Each structure stands twice: as C-alpha cells, then as structure tokens.
C-alpha cells in the first residue's frame, strides 16, 4: 500500500504564517525600492531591528527550537520552499497528485532575480530539489539529495505563474531516481534529474 504522507501543511490565518507573510512583503519591498529608501534608511533599519528584537525576546533557546521543530516531524511548516512559517520560502504552493506525483505553483518577484527579468538559476535548483524530494516522500521511499542535474532550456520569467512538477522514476536499493520540470506558459524552462540516497543512518543521528 502506498503510504503517501501528506507533504503540505494547512494554511492558517492569524498565526506565525501571517508574520512570515509580512516578512516576505518587507523583503520584496526593500528590493523593489532600492535607492528610493536611502534617505529613510536609518529609521527603517531601526524599526526593523525593533521588530527582530521583539521576536528574539520570545524565541526559545536554539537547541530547544531545533528539537521541537522536528517533533512531530513537521518540516512542512518551516522548510525554505513551501514552509508557510518560513519567510525565506517563496512559498511554493504544493498540490499532491493522486498518482503520487507532486506539482507546485509559484510566482517569483524581484528578490529571486538572476538575469534581468528572470529567475536566478539557483532558485530553480532549490524548487526542483524540494519537489523531487517531496515526490519521493509521497512515494514512500526518500533519501538525501546525492546528485541533482539541471538543464536550463530557456530563461524562467519573474512575475508569471510557474509550474513545478516532480515524480519518482525508480528505486534501486538505497538509490532513488526522480525527475522534474519547471514550466512557464506551458513551456518547460528547466528540467531536473536527481539521485537521492537513503542514508545508512538518519541524518543528525
Ligand atoms: C518520513 C515521513 C516524513 C513526512 C514529512 C512530510 C512532509 C515533509 C515536507 C517537507 C519536507 C521538507 C524537506 C524534504 C524535501 C526535500 C529535501 C531536500 C533534500 C536535501 O536538501 S538533502 C541535503 C543535501 N544533501 C546532502 O547533504 C547529502 C550529503 N551526502 C550524504 O549525506 C551522503 O553522501 C549520502 C547519504 C548522499 C550517501 O552516503 P552513503 O554513505 O549512504 O552512500 P554510499 O557511499 O553507501 O553509496 C550508496 C550508493 O549510492 C551511490 N552514490 C552516493 N552518492 C552518490 C553521488 N553523489 N553520485 C552518484 N552516486 C552516488 C554510491 O555509489 C552507492 O552506489 P552502489 O550501491 O551502486 O555502489
């Protein structure tokens, strides 16, 4: 039987997800404004440090957080790709296909820019690594990324909805192969082939 663990977390309003969304908005606004905020930079930096100080005061010790964030295993909330509680996550919106495949949708703005008007290649790698990893989790056989080969077929545009797909291709003992794509406007812009290896011992143990 396919265990197909859920790889998405519920959207919550009024909680940490709202704070993360506001932080993403700040990052986007800073990159968009550029030099236009130079004259207010002192005030703005002080205000933002004030917010960070307030959050830091509430935070538990790092070691405690490092433990509790994995109990129960719920990286669905804090991972840097679709984790709604992580401001670094774009966030990618994941859909779990009935066949075990994973699809994602995201529109990226200026903070993710590489070539003018287009997505930084490392961000494509981030999205694909994650979605291939999720497809493996869904398929019930997952591992650490050992090799990720990307082919950049065409530049990936900012400000347009992107579709990310991932599927497990084959399993050979501890070695797991998965493939995926990122498309814009129905055209594949980036494709990936990944080798994932189930470690002999769980990482961190
Ligand atoms: C459990 C349910 C949880 C449910 C959770 C639900 C939702 C979760 C939601 C979100 C989850 C969030 C994240 C998950 C999604 C994505 C995760 C992203 C993945 C990563 O971001 S992960 C970080 C980057 N990743 C690393 O940090 C790996 C560093 N690395 C190592 O830790 C080791 O390197 C390792 C373990 C890879 C292998 O170590 P090892 O000792 O086990 O392997 P060993 O040497 O025994 O090799 C065995 C066979 O693999 C072949 N092989 C090995 N490596 C190869 C290579 N590079 N190229 C070609 N072949 C290779 C050998 O050639 C041999 O092949 P053969 O058997 O044929 O000889």
GROMACS .gro file of C-alpha atoms and ligand atoms in nm:
model
  274
    1UNK     CA    1   0.000   0.000   0.000
    2UNK     CA    2   0.129   0.346  -0.086
    3UNK     CA    3   0.166   0.538   0.244
    4UNK     CA    4   0.161   0.875   0.057
    5UNK     CA    5   0.229   1.101   0.357
    6UNK     CA    6   0.087   1.449   0.313
    7UNK     CA    7   0.356   1.694   0.210
    8UNK     CA    8   0.151   2.011   0.254
    9UNK     CA    9   0.055   2.180   0.578
   10UNK     CA   10  -0.278   2.353   0.641
   11UNK     CA   11  -0.298   2.727   0.573
   12UNK     CA   12  -0.363   2.914   0.897
   13UNK     CA   13  -0.474   3.271   0.937
   14UNK     CA   14  -0.378   3.487   1.232
   15UNK     CA   15  -0.070   3.287   1.335
   16UNK     CA   16   0.301   3.262   1.256
   17UNK     CA   17   0.213   3.221   0.887
   18UNK     CA   18   0.086   3.581   0.887
   19UNK     CA   19   0.413   3.705   1.041
   20UNK     CA   20   0.615   3.516   0.778
   21UNK     CA   21   0.398   3.662   0.500
   22UNK     CA   22   0.457   4.014   0.634
   23UNK     CA   23   0.835   3.950   0.646
   24UNK     CA   24   0.827   3.833   0.282
   25UNK     CA   25   0.650   4.156   0.195
   26UNK     CA   26   0.926   4.357   0.366
   27UNK     CA   27   1.196   4.172   0.167
   28UNK     CA   28   1.010   4.230  -0.158
   29UNK     CA   29   0.952   4.598  -0.081
   30UNK     CA   30   1.321   4.659   0.003
   31UNK     CA   31   1.444   4.503  -0.321
   32UNK     CA   32   1.178   4.685  -0.520
   33UNK     CA   33   1.251   5.025  -0.363
   34UNK     CA   34   1.631   5.015  -0.385
   35UNK     CA   35   1.789   5.360  -0.353
   36UNK     CA   36   1.446   5.521  -0.320
   37UNK     CA   37   1.459   5.442   0.056
   38UNK     CA   38   1.818   5.564   0.109
   39UNK     CA   39   1.704   5.885   0.283
   40UNK     CA   40   1.490   5.688   0.531
   41UNK     CA   41   1.737   5.405   0.575
   42UNK     CA   42   1.831   5.486   0.937
   43UNK     CA   43   1.469   5.497   1.054
   44UNK     CA   44   1.373   5.190   0.859
   45UNK     CA   45   1.667   4.984   0.985
   46UNK     CA   46   1.591   5.089   1.345
   47UNK     CA   47   1.224   4.994   1.307
   48UNK     CA   48   1.309   4.655   1.157
   49UNK     CA   49   1.571   4.584   1.426
   50UNK     CA   50   1.299   4.667   1.679
   51UNK     CA   51   1.071   4.405   1.530
   52UNK     CA   52   1.354   4.149   1.524
   53UNK     CA   53   1.443   4.228   1.890
   54UNK     CA   54   1.079   4.169   1.990
   55UNK     CA   55   1.067   3.835   1.810
   56UNK     CA   56   1.408   3.728   1.950
   57UNK     CA   57   1.286   3.801   2.306
   58UNK     CA   58   1.005   3.550   2.261
   59UNK     CA   59   1.221   3.279   2.099
   60UNK     CA   60   1.316   2.969   2.297
   61UNK     CA   61   1.684   2.865   2.320
   62UNK     CA   62   1.812   2.748   1.981
   63UNK     CA   63   1.875   2.391   2.097
   64UNK     CA   64   1.516   2.366   2.225
   65UNK     CA   65   1.376   2.502   1.899
   66UNK     CA   66   1.594   2.266   1.694
   67UNK     CA   67   1.439   1.978   1.885
   68UNK     CA   68   1.077   2.086   1.898
   69UNK     CA   69   1.057   2.186   1.531
   70UNK     CA   70   1.109   1.821   1.439
   71UNK     CA   71   0.865   1.682   1.699
   72UNK     CA   72   0.649   1.570   1.539
   73UNK     CA   73   0.835   1.569   1.206
   74UNK     CA   74   0.674   1.877   1.059
   75UNK     CA   75   0.915   2.033   0.817
   76UNK     CA   76   0.604   2.102   0.611
   77UNK     CA   77   0.574   2.428   0.807
   78UNK     CA   78   0.932   2.554   0.835
   79UNK     CA   79   1.115   2.429   0.522
   80UNK     CA   80   1.256   2.704   0.297
   81UNK     CA   81   1.047   2.617  -0.010
   82UNK     CA   82   0.681   2.558   0.081
   83UNK     CA   83   0.706   2.623   0.455
   84UNK     CA   84   0.439   2.881   0.529
   85UNK     CA   85   0.603   2.966   0.863
   86UNK     CA   86   0.940   3.038   0.695
   87UNK     CA   87   0.974   3.386   0.539
   88UNK     CA   88   1.254   3.256   0.313
   89UNK     CA   89   1.009   3.018   0.143
   90UNK     CA   90   0.866   3.191  -0.170
   91UNK     CA   91   0.633   3.000  -0.075
   92UNK     CA   92   0.574   2.730  -0.336
   93UNK     CA   93   0.212   2.611  -0.328
   94UNK     CA   94   0.210   2.233  -0.348
   95UNK     CA   95  -0.057   2.010  -0.496
   96UNK     CA   96  -0.037   1.638  -0.435
   97UNK     CA   97  -0.139   1.436  -0.740
   98UNK     CA   98  -0.348   1.122  -0.688
   99UNK     CA   99  -0.076   0.921  -0.865
  100UNK     CA  100   0.192   1.022  -0.610
  101UNK     CA  101   0.334   1.293  -0.833
  102UNK     CA  102   0.383   1.637  -0.681
  103UNK     CA  103   0.307   1.966  -0.852
  104UNK     CA  104   0.381   2.315  -0.733
  105UNK     CA  105   0.285   2.664  -0.834
  106UNK     CA  106   0.465   2.988  -0.759
  107UNK     CA  107   0.510   3.340  -0.892
  108UNK     CA  108   0.851   3.488  -0.808
  109UNK     CA  109   0.931   3.857  -0.771
  110UNK     CA  110   1.244   4.072  -0.770
  111UNK     CA  111   1.419   3.912  -0.469
  112UNK     CA  112   1.464   3.598  -0.681
  113UNK     CA  113   1.609   3.772  -0.987
  114UNK     CA  114   1.915   3.639  -1.168
  115UNK     CA  115   1.935   3.760  -1.530
  116UNK     CA  116   1.725   4.075  -1.590
  117UNK     CA  117   1.356   3.988  -1.552
  118UNK     CA  118   1.432   3.621  -1.494
  119UNK     CA  119   1.474   3.376  -1.209
  120UNK     CA  120   1.819   3.306  -1.060
  121UNK     CA  121   1.931   2.956  -1.160
  122UNK     CA  122   2.000   2.856  -0.801
  123UNK     CA  123   1.639   2.926  -0.711
  124UNK     CA  124   1.529   2.681  -0.983
  125UNK     CA  125   1.758   2.422  -0.823
  126UNK     CA  126   1.602   2.494  -0.483
  127UNK     CA  127   1.249   2.443  -0.616
  128UNK     CA  128   1.333   2.125  -0.804
  129UNK     CA  129   1.541   1.968  -0.526
  130UNK     CA  130   1.248   2.014  -0.293
  131UNK     CA  131   0.973   1.896  -0.525
  132UNK     CA  132   1.169   1.586  -0.625
  133UNK     CA  133   1.228   1.521  -0.254
  134UNK     CA  134   0.857   1.558  -0.182
  135UNK     CA  135   0.769   1.321  -0.468
  136UNK     CA  136   0.999   1.065  -0.306
  137UNK     CA  137   0.834   1.116   0.033
  138UNK     CA  138   0.493   1.073  -0.131
  139UNK     CA  139   0.612   0.755  -0.300
  140UNK     CA  140   0.723   0.617   0.038
  141UNK     CA  141   1.096   0.593  -0.046
  142UNK     CA  142   1.301   0.904   0.028
  143UNK     CA  143   1.663   0.997   0.078
  144UNK     CA  144   1.920   1.275   0.082
  145UNK     CA  145   1.999   1.451  -0.243
  146UNK     CA  146   2.326   1.298  -0.368
  147UNK     CA  147   2.324   1.448  -0.718
  148UNK     CA  148   2.098   1.696  -0.891
  149UNK     CA  149   2.147   1.760  -1.263
  150UNK     CA  150   1.963   2.057  -1.407
  151UNK     CA  151   1.918   2.156  -1.770
  152UNK     CA  152   1.827   2.519  -1.827
  153UNK     CA  153   1.638   2.518  -2.158
  154UNK     CA  154   1.514   2.876  -2.155
  155UNK     CA  155   1.513   3.169  -1.912
  156UNK     CA  156   1.245   3.145  -1.646
  157UNK     CA  157   1.040   3.464  -1.615
  158UNK     CA  158   0.970   3.658  -1.296
  159UNK     CA  159   0.613   3.777  -1.225
  160UNK     CA  160   0.449   3.484  -1.409
  161UNK     CA  161   0.296   3.174  -1.260
  162UNK     CA  162   0.543   2.887  -1.277
  163UNK     CA  163   0.451   2.519  -1.262
  164UNK     CA  164   0.689   2.280  -1.091
  165UNK     CA  165   0.649   1.903  -1.123
  166UNK     CA  166   0.825   1.610  -0.962
  167UNK     CA  167   0.792   1.234  -0.979
  168UNK     CA  168   0.981   0.936  -0.858
  169UNK     CA  169   1.124   0.747  -1.154
  170UNK     CA  170   1.282   0.437  -0.999
  171UNK     CA  171   1.422   0.282  -0.682
  172UNK     CA  172   1.734   0.067  -0.678
  173UNK     CA  173   1.808  -0.040  -0.322
  174UNK     CA  174   1.902   0.278  -0.130
  175UNK     CA  175   1.931   0.474  -0.457
  176UNK     CA  176   1.624   0.666  -0.569
  177UNK     CA  177   1.589   0.844  -0.903
  178UNK     CA  178   1.343   1.129  -0.951
  179UNK     CA  179   1.275   1.376  -1.230
  180UNK     CA  180   1.101   1.709  -1.258
  181UNK     CA  181   1.043   2.027  -1.454
  182UNK     CA  182   0.967   2.395  -1.416
  183UNK     CA  183   0.741   2.540  -1.686
  184UNK     CA  184   0.622   2.886  -1.772
  185UNK     CA  185   0.331   2.944  -2.007
  186UNK     CA  186   0.322   2.572  -2.090
  187UNK     CA  187   0.688   2.555  -2.195
  188UNK     CA  188   0.947   2.359  -1.998
  189UNK     CA  189   1.222   2.602  -1.896
  190UNK     CA  190   1.421   2.384  -1.656
  191UNK     CA  191   1.434   2.007  -1.619
  192UNK     CA  192   1.600   1.802  -1.346
  193UNK     CA  193   1.724   1.453  -1.282
  194UNK     CA  194   1.805   1.371  -0.924
  195UNK     CA  195   1.974   1.086  -0.743
  196UNK     CA  196   1.866   1.054  -0.381
  197UNK     CA  197   2.030   0.809  -0.143
  198UNK     CA  198   1.863   0.674   0.168
  199UNK     CA  199   2.146   0.706   0.423
  200UNK     CA  200   2.254   0.409   0.628
  201UNK     CA  201   2.171   0.615   0.938
  202UNK     CA  202   1.926   0.906   0.960
  203UNK     CA  203   2.100   1.247   0.927
  204UNK     CA  204   2.182   1.406   1.262
  205UNK     CA  205   2.170   1.074   1.444
  206LIG     C1  206   0.921   1.017   0.690
  206LIG     C2  207   0.792   1.090   0.653
  206LIG     C3  208   0.809   1.239   0.669
  206LIG     C4  209   0.685   1.306   0.623
  206LIG     C5  210   0.718   1.451   0.610
  206LIG     C6  211   0.612   1.510   0.533
  206LIG     C7  212   0.635   1.621   0.467
  206LIG     C8  213   0.770   1.685   0.465
  206LIG     C9  214   0.759   1.817   0.399
  206LIG    C10  215   0.863   1.881   0.368
  206LIG    C11  216   0.992   1.812   0.380
  206LIG    C12  217   1.099   1.907   0.366
  206LIG    C13  218   1.202   1.872   0.300
  206LIG    C14  219   1.209   1.742   0.224
  206LIG    C15  220   1.216   1.768   0.079
  206LIG    C16  221   1.328   1.781   0.017
  206LIG    C17  222   1.456   1.754   0.086
  206LIG    C18  223   1.565   1.820   0.015
  206LIG    C19  224   1.678   1.726   0.014
  206LIG    C20  225   1.803   1.785   0.063
  206LIG     O1  226   1.823   1.902   0.055
  206LIG     S1  227   1.920   1.682   0.132
  206LIG    C21  228   2.053   1.792   0.168
  206LIG    C22  229   2.161   1.792   0.062
  206LIG     N1  230   2.223   1.662   0.055
  206LIG    C23  231   2.316   1.623   0.142
  206LIG     O2  232   2.353   1.692   0.235
  206LIG    C24  233   2.374   1.484   0.120
  206LIG    C25  234   2.518   1.477   0.165
  206LIG     N2  235   2.569   1.345   0.133
  206LIG    C26  236   2.548   1.242   0.216
  206LIG     O3  237   2.497   1.254   0.327
  206LIG    C27  238   2.590   1.110   0.165
  206LIG     O4  239   2.689   1.124   0.067
  206LIG    C28  240   2.472   1.028   0.105
  206LIG    C29  241   2.368   1.000   0.217
  206LIG    C30  242   2.406   1.100  -0.011
  206LIG    C31  243   2.527   0.894   0.056
  206LIG     O5  244   2.606   0.842   0.160
  206LIG     P1  245   2.603   0.686   0.194
  206LIG     O6  246   2.723   0.660   0.280
  206LIG     O7  247   2.473   0.643   0.243
  206LIG     O8  248   2.621   0.629   0.048
  206LIG     P2  249   2.718   0.517  -0.007
  206LIG     O9  250   2.855   0.566  -0.025
  206LIG    O10  251   2.695   0.393   0.075
  206LIG    O11  252   2.655   0.497  -0.153
  206LIG    C32  253   2.533   0.428  -0.175
  206LIG    C33  254   2.518   0.419  -0.326
  206LIG    O12  255   2.488   0.550  -0.376
  206LIG    C34  256   2.588   0.591  -0.470
  206LIG     N3  257   2.614   0.735  -0.453
  206LIG    C35  258   2.623   0.800  -0.334
  206LIG     N4  259   2.645   0.929  -0.357
  206LIG    C36  260   2.649   0.946  -0.490
  206LIG    C37  261   2.668   1.058  -0.575
  206LIG     N5  262   2.685   1.180  -0.524
  206LIG     N6  263   2.664   1.039  -0.708
  206LIG    C38  264   2.646   0.916  -0.759
  206LIG     N7  265   2.627   0.805  -0.683
  206LIG    C39  266   2.629   0.821  -0.551
  206LIG    C40  267   2.710   0.507  -0.437
  206LIG    O13  268   2.793   0.494  -0.549
  206LIG    C41  269   2.646   0.375  -0.397
  206LIG    O14  270   2.605   0.308  -0.514
  206LIG     P3  271   2.623   0.149  -0.529
  206LIG    O15  272   2.545   0.087  -0.417
  206LIG    O16  273   2.570   0.116  -0.665
  206LIG    O17  274   2.770   0.127  -0.515
   0.00000   0.00000   0.00000
